[in-house]
Amino acid sequence: MSPDLLESKSIGALLGTFTGDALGMPVEGYTYEMIVSAYGQVTELLPARLGLGTYTDDTQLMIGVAESLIECGVFKGEHMANRFVANFDSQRGYGRGAVEVIYRLSQGVPWRSAGAKLFGGGSFGNGGAMRIAPVGVMYFSDTDSLLDTAEKTAKITHTHPLGWGGAVLQALAIGLSASSEPATPLDTDSFLNELVSCIQPEWEAYQHKLEHVRELLSQPFDEDEVIERLGNDISTQGSVPTAIYCFLHQPDSFEDAVLTAVNLGGDTDTIGAMTGALSGARLGYEAIPPEWRDQLENGQSGRDYVMELGKQLAEHASKILTGLRN
Ligand code: R7I
Ligand code: MG
Ligand code: MG
């Protein structure tokens, strides 16, 4: 892969997360029917609580993952946990479990135990998966490191197997998207087979979900059936397969994939962010409509900063790619 394409894909995965998050946030929690009655369809960035084009916890945590991987060159749990604490802004709409873990971390609780007893057996919220794009990009050419790093990255906050397992699946899907040649049609069956082959017994519920994805892809799009069979909620198991579906349904259009995700309703910022990461990793950041890119917030830690992180991450990804080839 050319260095330019790798850089564009890396930026695309990070900016794709940001764009999907910003598109979905104004309607987060709306049902499909509520979106239809309020907007018909969401087709553009809408005014939001913190302003047009602003991001939420999804992007803020993804920034922390990227910063830590770039600075350390490898997963360092304490460093990444410290980035989550330093970046935390309570206005960005964090899940209550995540708020609790970040508070514990800020009080000196070790990162290995801060998320352990949340909700009894650890959180299965989608917060581990929504921030995972930098891991999928950096290790797209080294699957063992990708799987291991994604698991560790998610477990800082999400220790329920469905929580971290779904994050691993999403990271691998981003890695596969990053490896794909954008000018060649995507083989969605092989893509799903690769994902199924990494599923571990503790989170085998995803196998069934991915078979639903395969069946849905062979049928005409029907939002009710997608929502019923895959979900559109805040759980990892009810959102990661949905994002994978939205991407595989329209693998060659960032706009169509992400708008499909957002218009399903439910956890729209997060399913939008995860679909955006997958699409951006395949198509590169130029595939994100320029009018959307222009409208993304661009103050401190805004669009230009995220693009710079994407560039730096591509340098790490490139070293790993070349190292393996030598
Ligand atoms: O996963 P998390 O960071 O939340 C991410 C979501 C995204 O939609 C963001 O956009 C933001 O809005 O929040 O935060 P958690 O609190 O760990 O998980 C999210 C929610 O899932 C929790 O607040 C619970 O309501 C639910 N949840 C569970 N419920 C029962 N049993 C997570 N794990 C459990 C569980 O084990
Ligand atoms: Mg959010
Ligand atoms: Mg959300």
mmCIF file of N, CA and C and ligand atoms in Angstrom, residues 21 25 28 55-59 92-95 126 130 267-270 273, ligand 2:
data_model
loop_
_atom_site.group_PDB
_atom_site.id
_atom_site.type_symbol
_atom_site.label_atom_id
_atom_site.label_comp_id
_atom_site.label_asym_id
_atom_site.label_seq_id
_atom_site.Cartn_x
_atom_site.Cartn_y
_atom_site.Cartn_z
ATOM 1 N N ASP A 21 -20.091 10.444 14.718
ATOM 2 C CA ASP A 21 -20.473 10.882 16.065
ATOM 3 C C ASP A 21 -21.236 12.219 15.979
ATOM 4 N N MET A 25 -25.185 12.549 16.957
ATOM 5 C CA MET A 25 -25.430 13.075 18.312
ATOM 6 C C MET A 25 -26.746 13.837 18.480
ATOM 7 N N GLU A 28 -29.442 11.283 19.136
ATOM 8 C CA GLU A 28 -29.139 10.126 19.991
ATOM 9 C C GLU A 28 -30.356 9.847 20.881
ATOM 10 N N TYR A 55 -18.412 16.933 18.775
ATOM 11 C CA TYR A 55 -18.324 15.487 19.052
ATOM 12 C C TYR A 55 -18.673 15.175 20.496
ATOM 13 N N THR A 56 -18.808 13.871 20.770
ATOM 14 C CA THR A 56 -19.163 13.420 22.115
ATOM 15 C C THR A 56 -18.039 12.538 22.686
ATOM 16 N N ASP A 57 -18.383 11.827 23.756
ATOM 17 C CA ASP A 57 -17.432 10.909 24.411
ATOM 18 C C ASP A 57 -16.782 9.931 23.435
ATOM 19 N N ASP A 58 -17.534 9.512 22.413
ATOM 20 C CA ASP A 58 -16.997 8.522 21.463
ATOM 21 C C ASP A 58 -15.664 9.004 20.885
ATOM 22 N N THR A 59 -15.698 10.248 20.374
ATOM 23 C CA THR A 59 -14.498 10.810 19.740
ATOM 24 C C THR A 59 -13.465 11.207 20.793
ATOM 25 N N ARG A 92 -19.537 16.041 27.409
ATOM 26 C CA ARG A 92 -19.520 15.276 26.161
ATOM 27 C C ARG A 92 -20.416 14.038 26.181
ATOM 28 N N GLY A 93 -21.198 13.865 27.257
ATOM 29 C CA GLY A 93 -22.225 12.816 27.243
ATOM 30 C C GLY A 93 -21.713 11.401 27.468
ATOM 31 N N TYR A 94 -20.862 11.225 28.475
ATOM 32 C CA TYR A 94 -20.312 9.892 28.777
ATOM 33 C C TYR A 94 -21.367 8.963 29.387
ATOM 34 N N GLY A 95 -21.230 7.658 29.174
ATOM 35 C CA GLY A 95 -22.018 6.635 29.854
ATOM 36 C C GLY A 95 -21.721 6.683 31.349
ATOM 37 N N ASN A 126 -21.208 0.000 24.818
ATOM 38 C CA ASN A 126 -20.390 0.028 23.590
ATOM 39 C C ASN A 126 -19.210 1.016 23.635
ATOM 40 N N MET A 130 -16.534 1.872 20.542
ATOM 41 C CA MET A 130 -16.690 3.142 19.808
ATOM 42 C C MET A 130 -15.371 3.900 19.682
ATOM 43 N N ASP A 267 -28.844 4.380 19.448
ATOM 44 C CA ASP A 267 -27.549 4.962 19.839
ATOM 45 C C ASP A 267 -26.859 5.515 18.588
ATOM 46 N N THR A 268 -27.450 6.571 18.049
ATOM 47 C CA THR A 268 -27.063 7.073 16.727
ATOM 48 C C THR A 268 -25.646 7.631 16.634
ATOM 49 N N ASP A 269 -25.197 8.334 17.680
ATOM 50 C CA ASP A 269 -23.837 8.886 17.586
ATOM 51 C C ASP A 269 -22.819 7.749 17.523
ATOM 52 N N THR A 270 -23.074 6.716 18.308
ATOM 53 C CA THR A 270 -22.097 5.630 18.416
ATOM 54 C C THR A 270 -22.142 4.690 17.218
ATOM 55 N N ALA A 273 -20.616 6.636 14.551
ATOM 56 C CA ALA A 273 -19.154 6.723 14.719
ATOM 57 C C ALA A 273 -18.468 5.426 14.297
HETATM 58 MG MG MG B 2 -21.488 9.640 22.611
#
